PDB file of N, CA and C in Angstrom:
ATOM      1  N   MET Q   1      40.114  10.852  -1.690  1.00 61.00           N
ATOM      2  CA  MET Q   1      39.529   9.848  -2.558  1.00 61.00           C
ATOM      3  C   MET Q   1      39.022   8.654  -1.749  1.00 61.00           C
ATOM      4  N   ARG Q   2      39.791   8.279  -0.745  1.00 69.00           N
ATOM      5  CA  ARG Q   2      39.422   7.130   0.071  1.00 69.00           C
ATOM      6  C   ARG Q   2      38.123   7.401   0.836  1.00 69.00           C
ATOM      7  N   HIS Q   3      37.952   8.643   1.294  1.00 71.00           N
ATOM      8  CA  HIS Q   3      36.742   9.014   2.028  1.00 71.00           C
ATOM      9  C   HIS Q   3      35.515   8.973   1.121  1.00 71.00           C
ATOM     10  N   ARG Q   4      35.686   9.313  -0.145  1.00 78.00           N
ATOM     11  CA  ARG Q   4      34.563   9.248  -1.081  1.00 78.00           C
ATOM     12  C   ARG Q   4      34.097   7.815  -1.277  1.00 78.00           C
ATOM     13  N   HIS Q   5      35.052   6.893  -1.379  1.00 78.00           N
ATOM     14  CA  HIS Q   5      34.686   5.477  -1.538  1.00 78.00           C
ATOM     15  C   HIS Q   5      33.965   4.978  -0.297  1.00 78.00           C
ATOM     16  N   LEU Q   6      34.468   5.352   0.863  1.00 81.00           N
ATOM     17  CA  LEU Q   6      33.841   4.939   2.113  1.00 81.00           C
ATOM     18  C   LEU Q   6      32.438   5.526   2.219  1.00 81.00           C
ATOM     19  N   ALA Q   7      32.276   6.786   1.842  1.00 81.00           N
ATOM     20  CA  ALA Q   7      30.958   7.416   1.874  1.00 81.00           C
ATOM     21  C   ALA Q   7      30.009   6.734   0.901  1.00 81.00           C
ATOM     22  N   LEU Q   8      30.478   6.410  -0.286  1.00 82.00           N
ATOM     23  CA  LEU Q   8      29.648   5.733  -1.272  1.00 82.00           C
ATOM     24  C   LEU Q   8      29.228   4.355  -0.773  1.00 82.00           C
ATOM     25  N   ILE Q   9      30.142   3.610  -0.206  1.00 81.00           N
ATOM     26  CA  ILE Q   9      29.821   2.280   0.327  1.00 81.00           C
ATOM     27  C   ILE Q   9      28.800   2.393   1.454  1.00 81.00           C
ATOM     28  N   THR Q  10      28.957   3.383   2.311  1.00 81.00           N
ATOM     29  CA  THR Q  10      28.017   3.571   3.413  1.00 81.00           C
ATOM     30  C   THR Q  10      26.617   3.886   2.896  1.00 81.00           C
ATOM     31  N   VAL Q  11      26.537   4.783   1.922  1.00 78.00           N
ATOM     32  CA  VAL Q  11      25.236   5.131   1.342  1.00 78.00           C
ATOM     33  C   VAL Q  11      24.602   3.908   0.693  1.00 78.00           C
ATOM     34  N   LEU Q  12      25.360   3.144  -0.051  1.00 77.00           N
ATOM     35  CA  LEU Q  12      24.820   1.943  -0.710  1.00 77.00           C
ATOM     36  C   LEU Q  12      24.350   0.912   0.305  1.00 77.00           C
ATOM     37  N   LEU Q  13      25.085   0.741   1.391  1.00 74.00           N
ATOM     38  CA  LEU Q  13      24.664  -0.196   2.433  1.00 74.00           C
ATOM     39  C   LEU Q  13      23.320   0.214   3.035  1.00 74.00           C
ATOM     40  N   PHE Q  14      23.155   1.507   3.303  1.00 72.00           N
ATOM     41  CA  PHE Q  14      21.887   1.972   3.855  1.00 72.00           C
ATOM     42  C   PHE Q  14      20.745   1.865   2.843  1.00 72.00           C
ATOM     43  N   MET Q  15      21.047   2.078   1.576  1.00 72.00           N
ATOM     44  CA  MET Q  15      20.004   1.994   0.548  1.00 72.00           C
ATOM     45  C   MET Q  15      19.474   0.575   0.389  1.00 72.00           C
ATOM     46  N   PHE Q  16      20.349  -0.406   0.485  1.00 74.00           N
ATOM     47  CA  PHE Q  16      19.944  -1.779   0.225  1.00 74.00           C
ATOM     48  C   PHE Q  16      19.781  -2.615   1.488  1.00 74.00           C
ATOM     49  N   ALA Q  17      19.868  -2.005   2.637  1.00 70.00           N
ATOM     50  CA  ALA Q  17      19.674  -2.724   3.893  1.00 70.00           C
ATOM     51  C   ALA Q  17      18.188  -3.062   4.055  1.00 70.00           C
ATOM     52  N   PRO Q  18      17.880  -4.228   4.617  1.00 66.00           N
ATOM     53  CA  PRO Q  18      16.476  -4.564   4.846  1.00 66.00           C
ATOM     54  C   PRO Q  18      15.862  -3.606   5.867  1.00 66.00           C
ATOM     55  N   VAL Q  19      14.618  -3.263   5.644  1.00 56.00           N
ATOM     56  CA  VAL Q  19      13.918  -2.337   6.524  1.00 56.00           C
ATOM     57  C   VAL Q  19      12.755  -3.069   7.174  1.00 56.00           C
ATOM     58  N   VAL Q  20      12.588  -2.884   8.453  1.00 51.00           N
ATOM     59  CA  VAL Q  20      11.493  -3.509   9.187  1.00 51.00           C
ATOM     60  C   VAL Q  20      10.344  -2.522   9.296  1.00 51.00           C
ATOM     61  N   SER Q  21       9.176  -2.954   8.908  1.00 47.00           N
ATOM     62  CA  SER Q  21       7.985  -2.118   9.043  1.00 47.00           C
ATOM     63  C   SER Q  21       7.321  -2.451  10.367  1.00 47.00           C
ATOM     64  N   THR Q  22       7.190  -1.468  11.222  1.00 45.00           N
ATOM     65  CA  THR Q  22       6.632  -1.730  12.551  1.00 45.00           C
ATOM     66  C   THR Q  22       5.167  -1.353  12.674  1.00 45.00           C
ATOM     67  N   ALA Q  23       4.550  -0.892  11.605  1.00 46.00           N
ATOM     68  CA  ALA Q  23       3.158  -0.459  11.688  1.00 46.00           C
ATOM     69  C   ALA Q  23       2.214  -1.633  11.902  1.00 46.00           C
ATOM     70  N   GLY Q  24       2.535  -2.783  11.345  1.00 45.00           N
ATOM     71  CA  GLY Q  24       1.647  -3.927  11.478  1.00 45.00           C
ATOM     72  C   GLY Q  24       0.477  -3.837  10.519  1.00 45.00           C
ATOM     73  N   ALA Q  25      -0.337  -4.857  10.515  1.00 54.00           N
ATOM     74  CA  ALA Q  25      -1.524  -4.905   9.670  1.00 54.00           C
ATOM     75  C   ALA Q  25      -2.692  -4.391  10.493  1.00 54.00           C
ATOM     76  N   TRP Q  26      -3.148  -3.207  10.195  1.00 71.00           N
ATOM     77  CA  TRP Q  26      -4.192  -2.582  10.999  1.00 71.00           C
ATOM     78  C   TRP Q  26      -5.558  -2.951  10.479  1.00 71.00           C
ATOM     79  N   PRO Q  27      -6.242  -3.862  11.167  1.00 76.00           N
ATOM     80  CA  PRO Q  27      -7.616  -4.141  10.747  1.00 76.00           C
ATOM     81  C   PRO Q  27      -8.537  -3.017  11.216  1.00 76.00           C
ATOM     82  N   ARG Q  28      -9.554  -2.749  10.457  1.00 84.00           N
ATOM     83  CA  ARG Q  28     -10.567  -1.771  10.861  1.00 84.00           C
ATOM     84  C   ARG Q  28     -11.444  -2.404  11.937  1.00 84.00           C
ATOM     85  N   ALA Q  29     -11.823  -1.625  12.918  1.00 85.00           N
ATOM     86  CA  ALA Q  29     -12.757  -2.118  13.934  1.00 85.00           C
ATOM     87  C   ALA Q  29     -14.106  -2.365  13.270  1.00 85.00           C
ATOM     88  N   GLU Q  30     -14.853  -3.323  13.789  1.00 90.00           N
ATOM     89  CA  GLU Q  30     -16.140  -3.682  13.203  1.00 90.00           C
ATOM     90  C   GLU Q  30     -17.050  -2.464  13.099  1.00 90.00           C
ATOM     91  N   GLY Q  31     -17.609  -2.247  11.918  1.00 93.00           N
ATOM     92  CA  GLY Q  31     -18.544  -1.161  11.692  1.00 93.00           C
ATOM     93  C   GLY Q  31     -17.906   0.187  11.382  1.00 93.00           C
ATOM     94  N   THR Q  32     -16.578   0.260  11.378  1.00 91.00           N
ATOM     95  CA  THR Q  32     -15.922   1.531  11.069  1.00 91.00           C
ATOM     96  C   THR Q  32     -15.480   1.563   9.611  1.00 91.00           C
ATOM     97  N   THR Q  33     -15.344   2.771   9.095  1.00 91.00           N
ATOM     98  CA  THR Q  33     -14.967   2.972   7.699  1.00 91.00           C
ATOM     99  C   THR Q  33     -13.841   3.989   7.616  1.00 91.00           C
ATOM    100  N   PHE Q  34     -12.941   3.770   6.685  1.00 90.00           N
ATOM    101  CA  PHE Q  34     -11.896   4.733   6.368  1.00 90.00           C
ATOM    102  C   PHE Q  34     -12.009   5.040   4.886  1.00 90.00           C
ATOM    103  N   LEU Q  35     -11.984   6.321   4.536  1.00 90.00           N
ATOM    104  CA  LEU Q  35     -12.081   6.738   3.137  1.00 90.00           C
ATOM    105  C   LEU Q  35     -11.061   7.826   2.875  1.00 90.00           C
ATOM    106  N   SER Q  36     -10.319   7.673   1.781  1.00 90.00           N
ATOM    107  CA  SER Q  36      -9.324   8.658   1.389  1.00 90.00           C
ATOM    108  C   SER Q  36      -9.434   8.883  -0.114  1.00 90.00           C
ATOM    109  N   THR Q  37      -9.395  10.143  -0.512  1.00 90.00           N
ATOM    110  CA  THR Q  37      -9.403  10.469  -1.934  1.00 90.00           C
ATOM    111  C   THR Q  37      -8.219  11.375  -2.235  1.00 90.00           C
ATOM    112  N   GLY Q  38      -7.833  11.398  -3.469  1.00 90.00           N
ATOM    113  CA  GLY Q  38      -6.709  12.239  -3.860  1.00 90.00           C
ATOM    114  C   GLY Q  38      -6.701  12.464  -5.350  1.00 90.00           C
ATOM    115  N   GLY Q  39      -5.728  13.190  -5.776  1.00 86.00           N
ATOM    116  CA  GLY Q  39      -5.617  13.467  -7.199  1.00 86.00           C
ATOM    117  C   GLY Q  39      -4.284  14.103  -7.506  1.00 86.00           C
ATOM    118  N   GLY Q  40      -3.977  14.137  -8.754  1.00 85.00           N
ATOM    119  CA  GLY Q  40      -2.729  14.738  -9.176  1.00 85.00           C
ATOM    120  C   GLY Q  40      -2.627  14.761 -10.677  1.00 85.00           C
ATOM    121  N   ASN Q  41      -1.537  15.263 -11.149  1.00 80.00           N
ATOM    122  CA  ASN Q  41      -1.275  15.329 -12.585  1.00 80.00           C
ATOM    123  C   ASN Q  41      -0.220  14.308 -12.963  1.00 80.00           C
ATOM    124  N   ILE Q  42      -0.427  13.660 -14.091  1.00 73.00           N
ATOM    125  CA  ILE Q  42       0.501  12.655 -14.604  1.00 73.00           C
ATOM    126  C   ILE Q  42       1.029  13.143 -15.940  1.00 73.00           C
ATOM    127  N   LYS Q  43       2.334  13.196 -16.074  1.00 73.00           N
ATOM    128  CA  LYS Q  43       2.954  13.572 -17.350  1.00 73.00           C
ATOM    129  C   LYS Q  43       3.253  12.291 -18.123  1.00 73.00           C
ATOM    130  N   LEU Q  44       2.597  12.120 -19.244  1.00 70.00           N
ATOM    131  CA  LEU Q  44       2.801  10.951 -20.079  1.00 70.00           C
ATOM    132  C   LEU Q  44       4.024  11.151 -20.961  1.00 70.00           C
ATOM    133  N   ASP Q  45       4.659  10.057 -21.375  1.00 74.00           N
ATOM    134  CA  ASP Q  45       5.816  10.124 -22.264  1.00 74.00           C
ATOM    135  C   ASP Q  45       5.418  10.813 -23.560  1.00 74.00           C
ATOM    136  N   ASP Q  46       6.079  11.894 -23.879  1.00 74.00           N
ATOM    137  CA  ASP Q  46       5.836  12.634 -25.126  1.00 74.00           C
ATOM    138  C   ASP Q  46       4.356  12.949 -25.349  1.00 74.00           C
ATOM    139  N   GLY Q  47       3.641  13.183 -24.285  1.00 73.00           N
ATOM    140  CA  GLY Q  47       2.225  13.475 -24.440  1.00 73.00           C
ATOM    141  C   GLY Q  47       1.786  14.531 -23.443  1.00 73.00           C
ATOM    142  N   PRO Q  48       0.485  14.747 -23.404  1.00 73.00           N
ATOM    143  CA  PRO Q  48      -0.037  15.784 -22.518  1.00 73.00           C
ATOM    144  C   PRO Q  48      -0.052  15.331 -21.051  1.00 73.00           C
ATOM    145  N   THR Q  49      -0.211  16.286 -20.183  1.00 75.00           N
ATOM    146  CA  THR Q  49      -0.387  15.986 -18.768  1.00 75.00           C
ATOM    147  C   THR Q  49      -1.849  15.629 -18.531  1.00 75.00           C
ATOM    148  N   GLN Q  50      -2.085  14.559 -17.776  1.00 77.00           N
ATOM    149  CA  GLN Q  50      -3.447  14.136 -17.493  1.00 77.00           C
ATOM    150  C   GLN Q  50      -3.714  14.219 -15.996  1.00 77.00           C
ATOM    151  N   ARG Q  51      -4.951  14.447 -15.662  1.00 82.00           N
ATOM    152  CA  ARG Q  51      -5.382  14.482 -14.266  1.00 82.00           C
ATOM    153  C   ARG Q  51      -5.774  13.077 -13.834  1.00 82.00           C
ATOM    154  N   GLU Q  52      -5.341  12.673 -12.634  1.00 85.00           N
ATOM    155  CA  GLU Q  52      -5.690  11.362 -12.091  1.00 85.00           C
ATOM    156  C   GLU Q  52      -6.398  11.563 -10.756  1.00 85.00           C
ATOM    157  N   THR Q  53      -7.474  10.827 -10.551  1.00 89.00           N
ATOM    158  CA  THR Q  53      -8.213  10.847  -9.297  1.00 89.00           C
ATOM    159  C   THR Q  53      -8.105   9.471  -8.655  1.00 89.00           C
ATOM    160  N   THR Q  54      -7.815   9.434  -7.351  1.00 89.00           N
ATOM    161  CA  THR Q  54      -7.643   8.168  -6.652  1.00 89.00           C
ATOM    162  C   THR Q  54      -8.621   8.076  -5.485  1.00 89.00           C
ATOM    163  N   ILE Q  55      -8.932   6.833  -5.104  1.00 91.00           N
ATOM    164  CA  ILE Q  55      -9.790   6.574  -3.955  1.00 91.00           C
ATOM    165  C   ILE Q  55      -9.277   5.331  -3.235  1.00 91.00           C
ATOM    166  N   TYR Q  56      -9.379   5.368  -1.909  1.00 91.00           N
ATOM    167  CA  TYR Q  56      -9.023   4.212  -1.090  1.00 91.00           C
ATOM    168  C   TYR Q  56     -10.076   4.116   0.007  1.00 91.00           C
ATOM    169  N   ALA Q  57     -10.649   2.945   0.195  1.00 92.00           N
ATOM    170  CA  ALA Q  57     -11.689   2.768   1.202  1.00 92.00           C
ATOM    171  C   ALA Q  57     -11.509   1.438   1.910  1.00 92.00           C
ATOM    172  N   GLU Q  58     -11.804   1.421   3.207  1.00 92.00           N
ATOM    173  CA  GLU Q  58     -11.798   0.194   4.003  1.00 92.00           C
ATOM    174  C   GLU Q  58     -13.047   0.172   4.877  1.00 92.00           C
ATOM    175  N   ARG Q  59     -13.563  -1.015   5.127  1.00 93.00           N
ATOM    176  CA  ARG Q  59     -14.719  -1.196   6.009  1.00 93.00           C
ATOM    177  C   ARG Q  59     -14.438  -2.364   6.941  1.00 93.00           C
ATOM    178  N   GLY Q  60     -14.558  -2.133   8.245  1.00 91.00           N
ATOM    179  CA  GLY Q  60     -14.326  -3.178   9.236  1.00 91.00           C
ATOM    180  C   GLY Q  60     -15.496  -4.132   9.317  1.00 91.00           C
ATOM    181  N   LEU Q  61     -15.212  -5.413   9.185  1.00 92.00           N
ATOM    182  CA  LEU Q  61     -16.230  -6.452   9.284  1.00 92.00           C
ATOM    183  C   LEU Q  61     -16.040  -7.198  10.606  1.00 92.00           C
ATOM    184  N   LYS Q  62     -16.753  -8.277  10.799  1.00 89.00           N
ATOM    185  CA  LYS Q  62     -16.652  -9.053  12.039  1.00 89.00           C
ATOM    186  C   LYS Q  62     -15.327  -9.819  12.129  1.00 89.00           C
ATOM    187  N   ARG Q  63     -14.907 -10.105  13.348  1.00 82.00           N
ATOM    188  CA  ARG Q  63     -13.747 -10.946  13.673  1.00 82.00           C
ATOM    189  C   ARG Q  63     -12.439 -10.463  13.054  1.00 82.00           C
ATOM    190  N   GLY Q  64     -12.264  -9.156  12.938  1.00 82.00           N
ATOM    191  CA  GLY Q  64     -11.008  -8.624  12.447  1.00 82.00           C
ATOM    192  C   GLY Q  64     -10.862  -8.578  10.938  1.00 82.00           C
ATOM    193  N   TYR Q  65     -11.908  -8.935  10.217  1.00 88.00           N
ATOM    194  CA  TYR Q  65     -11.855  -8.884   8.755  1.00 88.00           C
ATOM    195  C   TYR Q  65     -12.039  -7.441   8.282  1.00 88.00           C
ATOM    196  N   THR Q  66     -11.313  -7.080   7.235  1.00 90.00           N
ATOM    197  CA  THR Q  66     -11.429  -5.749   6.636  1.00 90.00           C
ATOM    198  C   THR Q  66     -11.617  -5.906   5.136  1.00 90.00           C
ATOM    199  N   LEU Q  67     -12.641  -5.267   4.606  1.00 92.00           N
ATOM    200  CA  LEU Q  67     -12.899  -5.265   3.170  1.00 92.00           C
ATOM    201  C   LEU Q  67     -12.464  -3.910   2.639  1.00 92.00           C
ATOM    202  N   GLY Q  68     -11.736  -3.897   1.531  1.00 91.00           N
ATOM    203  CA  GLY Q  68     -11.232  -2.632   1.036  1.00 91.00           C
ATOM    204  C   GLY Q  68     -11.236  -2.534  -0.474  1.00 91.00           C
ATOM    205  N   PHE Q  69     -11.065  -1.308  -0.933  1.00 92.00           N
ATOM    206  CA  PHE Q  69     -10.995  -1.013  -2.364  1.00 92.00           C
ATOM    207  C   PHE Q  69     -10.010   0.123  -2.579  1.00 92.00           C
ATOM    208  N   SER Q  70      -9.196  -0.003  -3.606  1.00 90.00           N
ATOM    209  CA  SER Q  70      -8.357   1.119  -4.033  1.00 90.00           C
ATOM    210  C   SER Q  70      -8.468   1.214  -5.549  1.00 90.00           C
ATOM    211  N   GLY Q  71      -8.474   2.426  -6.036  1.00 91.00           N
ATOM    212  CA  GLY Q  71      -8.603   2.593  -7.473  1.00 91.00           C
ATOM    213  C   GLY Q  71      -8.218   3.981  -7.924  1.00 91.00           C
ATOM    214  N   SER Q  72      -8.078   4.109  -9.217  1.00 89.00           N
ATOM    215  CA  SER Q  72      -7.763   5.407  -9.812  1.00 89.00           C
ATOM    216  C   SER Q  72      -8.365   5.462 -11.210  1.00 89.00           C
ATOM    217  N   VAL Q  73      -8.636   6.696 -11.651  1.00 87.00           N
ATOM    218  CA  VAL Q  73      -9.151   6.900 -12.993  1.00 87.00           C
ATOM    219  C   VAL Q  73      -8.508   8.166 -13.560  1.00 87.00           C
ATOM    220  N   ASN Q  74      -8.200   8.114 -14.858  1.00 81.00           N
ATOM    221  CA  ASN Q  74      -7.597   9.254 -15.557  1.00 81.00           C
ATOM    222  C   ASN Q  74      -8.652   9.988 -16.368  1.00 81.00           C
ATOM    223  N   MET Q  75      -8.262  11.125 -16.921  1.00 76.00           N
ATOM    224  CA  MET Q  75      -9.192  11.926 -17.729  1.00 76.00           C
ATOM    225  C   MET Q  75      -9.683  11.182 -18.962  1.00 76.00           C
ATOM    226  N   ASP Q  76      -8.878  10.275 -19.478  1.00 75.00           N
ATOM    227  CA  ASP Q  76      -9.294   9.535 -20.676  1.00 75.00           C
ATOM    228  C   ASP Q  76     -10.107   8.293 -20.315  1.00 75.00           C
ATOM    229  N   SER Q  77     -10.581   8.223 -19.084  1.00 75.00           N
ATOM    230  CA  SER Q  77     -11.423   7.133 -18.571  1.00 75.00           C
ATOM    231  C   SER Q  77     -10.679   5.820 -18.397  1.00 75.00           C
ATOM    232  N   SER Q  78      -9.357   5.816 -18.533  1.00 81.00           N
ATOM    233  CA  SER Q  78      -8.623   4.600 -18.205  1.00 81.00           C
ATOM    234  C   SER Q  78      -8.340   4.622 -16.709  1.00 81.00           C
ATOM    235  N   GLY Q  79      -8.151   3.468 -16.138  1.00 85.00           N
ATOM    236  CA  GLY Q  79      -7.896   3.426 -14.706  1.00 85.00           C
ATOM    237  C   GLY Q  79      -7.604   2.017 -14.244  1.00 85.00           C
ATOM    238  N   GLU Q  80      -7.599   1.859 -12.942  1.00 89.00           N
ATOM    239  CA  GLU Q  80      -7.357   0.556 -12.350  1.00 89.00           C
ATOM    240  C   GLU Q  80      -8.092   0.477 -11.029  1.00 89.00           C
ATOM    241  N   GLY Q  81      -8.359  -0.736 -10.594  1.00 90.00           N
ATOM    242  CA  GLY Q  81      -9.049  -0.954  -9.332  1.00 90.00           C
ATOM    243  C   GLY Q  81      -8.582  -2.233  -8.686  1.00 90.00           C
ATOM    244  N   HIS Q  82      -8.695  -2.287  -7.369  1.00 91.00           N
ATOM    245  CA  HIS Q  82      -8.264  -3.445  -6.600  1.00 91.00           C
ATOM    246  C   HIS Q  82      -9.177  -3.575  -5.394  1.00 91.00           C
ATOM    247  N   ILE Q  83      -9.839  -4.714  -5.261  1.00 91.00           N
ATOM    248  CA  ILE Q  83     -10.666  -4.990  -4.096  1.00 91.00           C
ATOM    249  C   ILE Q  83      -9.963  -6.075  -3.290  1.00 91.00           C
ATOM    250  N   PHE Q  84      -9.992  -5.945  -1.966  1.00 90.00           N
ATOM    251  CA  PHE Q  84      -9.258  -6.902  -1.150  1.00 90.00           C
ATOM    252  C   PHE Q  84      -9.997  -7.219   0.141  1.00 90.00           C
ATOM    253  N   LEU Q  85      -9.630  -8.367   0.715  1.00 91.00           N
ATOM    254  CA  LEU Q  85     -10.117  -8.798   2.017  1.00 91.00           C
ATOM    255  C   LEU Q  85      -8.893  -9.117   2.857  1.00 91.00           C
ATOM    256  N   ARG Q  86      -8.771  -8.437   3.986  1.00 87.00           N
ATOM    257  CA  ARG Q  86      -7.622  -8.622   4.875  1.00 87.00           C
ATOM    258  C   ARG Q  86      -8.127  -9.235   6.181  1.00 87.00           C
ATOM    259  N   PHE Q  87      -7.376 -10.219   6.695  1.00 84.00           N
ATOM    260  CA  PHE Q  87      -7.769 -10.833   7.965  1.00 84.00           C
ATOM    261  C   PHE Q  87      -6.547 -11.397   8.677  1.00 84.00           C
ATOM    262  N   PRO Q  88      -6.575 -11.390   9.999  1.00 79.00           N
ATOM    263  CA  PRO Q  88      -5.458 -11.922  10.771  1.00 79.00           C
ATOM    264  C   PRO Q  88      -5.545 -13.438  10.865  1.00 79.00           C
ATOM    265  N   PRO Q  89      -4.404 -14.115  11.018  1.00 78.00           N
ATOM    266  CA  PRO Q  89      -4.440 -15.553  11.274  1.00 78.00           C
ATOM    267  C   PRO Q  89      -5.189 -15.803  12.586  1.00 78.00           C
ATOM    268  N   ARG Q  90      -5.886 -16.898  12.683  1.00 72.00           N
ATOM    269  CA  ARG Q  90      -6.741 -17.189  13.833  1.00 72.00           C
ATOM    270  C   ARG Q  90      -5.999 -17.066  15.167  1.00 72.00           C
ATOM    271  N   HIS Q  91      -4.796 -17.604  15.263  1.00 66.00           N
ATOM    272  CA  HIS Q  91      -4.071 -17.603  16.533  1.00 66.00           C
ATOM    273  C   HIS Q  91      -3.400 -16.261  16.843  1.00 66.00           C
ATOM    274  N   LEU Q  92      -3.422 -15.308  15.914  1.00 60.00           N
ATOM    275  CA  LEU Q  92      -2.804 -13.998  16.139  1.00 60.00           C
ATOM    276  C   LEU Q  92      -3.819 -12.855  16.046  1.00 60.00           C
ATOM    277  N   ARG Q  93      -5.093 -13.140  16.248  1.00 55.00           N
ATOM    278  CA  ARG Q  93      -6.139 -12.126  16.053  1.00 55.00           C
ATOM    279  C   ARG Q  93      -5.955 -10.895  16.928  1.00 55.00           C
ATOM    280  N   THR Q  94      -5.489 -11.062  18.145  1.00 57.00           N
ATOM    281  CA  THR Q  94      -5.386  -9.915  19.041  1.00 57.00           C
ATOM    282  C   THR Q  94      -4.061  -9.178  18.900  1.00 57.00           C
ATOM    283  N   ALA Q  95      -3.065  -9.791  18.295  1.00 56.00           N
ATOM    284  CA  ALA Q  95      -1.747  -9.165  18.216  1.00 56.00           C
ATOM    285  C   ALA Q  95      -1.714  -8.009  17.222  1.00 56.00           C
ATOM    286  N   GLY Q  96      -2.419  -8.123  16.094  1.00 56.00           N
ATOM    287  CA  GLY Q  96      -2.430  -7.066  15.101  1.00 56.00           C
ATOM    288  C   GLY Q  96      -1.106  -6.872  14.387  1.00 56.00           C
ATOM    289  N   LEU Q  97      -0.260  -7.884  14.373  1.00 65.00           N
ATOM    290  CA  LEU Q  97       1.060  -7.757  13.771  1.00 65.00           C
ATOM    291  C   LEU Q  97       1.149  -8.377  12.385  1.00 65.00           C
ATOM    292  N   VAL Q  98       0.280  -9.359  12.120  1.00 72.00           N
ATOM    293  CA  VAL Q  98       0.342 -10.106  10.863  1.00 72.00           C
ATOM    294  C   VAL Q  98      -1.073 -10.221  10.305  1.00 72.00           C
ATOM    295  N   ALA Q  99      -1.193 -10.139   9.000  1.00 77.00           N
ATOM    296  CA  ALA Q  99      -2.501 -10.338   8.375  1.00 77.00           C
ATOM    297  C   ALA Q  99      -2.300 -10.945   7.000  1.00 77.00           C
ATOM    298  N   PHE Q 100      -3.295 -11.688   6.577  1.00 79.00           N
ATOM    299  CA  PHE Q 100      -3.337 -12.191   5.211  1.00 79.00           C
ATOM    300  C   PHE Q 100      -4.210 -11.234   4.409  1.00 79.00           C
ATOM    301  N   GLU Q 101      -3.905 -11.117   3.129  1.00 81.00           N
ATOM    302  CA  GLU Q 101      -4.714 -10.257   2.277  1.00 81.00           C
ATOM    303  C   GLU Q 101      -4.883 -10.929   0.928  1.00 81.00           C
ATOM    304  N   PHE Q 102      -6.109 -11.057   0.498  1.00 84.00           N
ATOM    305  CA  PHE Q 102      -6.421 -11.602  -0.805  1.00 84.00           C
ATOM    306  C   PHE Q 102      -7.153 -10.527  -1.596  1.00 84.00           C
ATOM    307  N   GLY Q 103      -6.811 -10.407  -2.860  1.00 86.00           N
ATOM    308  CA  GLY Q 103      -7.452  -9.364  -3.631  1.00 86.00           C
ATOM    309  C   GLY Q 103      -7.561  -9.703  -5.096  1.00 86.00           C
ATOM    310  N   TYR Q 104      -8.311  -8.883  -5.781  1.00 87.00           N
ATOM    311  CA  TYR Q 104      -8.470  -9.006  -7.221  1.00 87.00           C
ATOM    312  C   TYR Q 104      -8.422  -7.600  -7.806  1.00 87.00           C
ATOM    313  N   GLY Q 105      -7.696  -7.454  -8.875  1.00 82.00           N
ATOM    314  CA  GLY Q 105      -7.582  -6.130  -9.474  1.00 82.00           C
ATOM    315  C   GLY Q 105      -7.650  -6.175 -10.979  1.00 82.00           C
ATOM    316  N   THR Q 106      -7.883  -5.035 -11.550  1.00 83.00           N
ATOM    317  CA  THR Q 106      -7.942  -4.904 -12.997  1.00 83.00           C
ATOM    318  C   THR Q 106      -7.318  -3.580 -13.401  1.00 83.00           C
ATOM    319  N   LYS Q 107      -6.842  -3.532 -14.610  1.00 78.00           N
ATOM    320  CA  LYS Q 107      -6.197  -2.324 -15.115  1.00 78.00           C
ATOM    321  C   LYS Q 107      -6.751  -1.970 -16.464  1.00 78.00           C
TER     322      LYS Q 107
END
């Protein structure tokens, strides 16, 4: 019984421990584009399964700025979209570790 409590405490500690993301904020190089599309099925509460299509795009602008869009649309024409501008702080432009991102979205 004591081992079960210890195992449970260990699992909970790992679940709620802070995690460090080491990927950083990757700006697109000037003139480059990244495009990703996807899709899947969504099961609605007490309703039919619907198909969802997603898109994500980024375009590298000057001085480390990146313009991007992410969005999705369902079979019933409902969806959401988000456009954003990501840029590094002036004094950290070459580090690629931190970036600011401003965006606008709709649902």
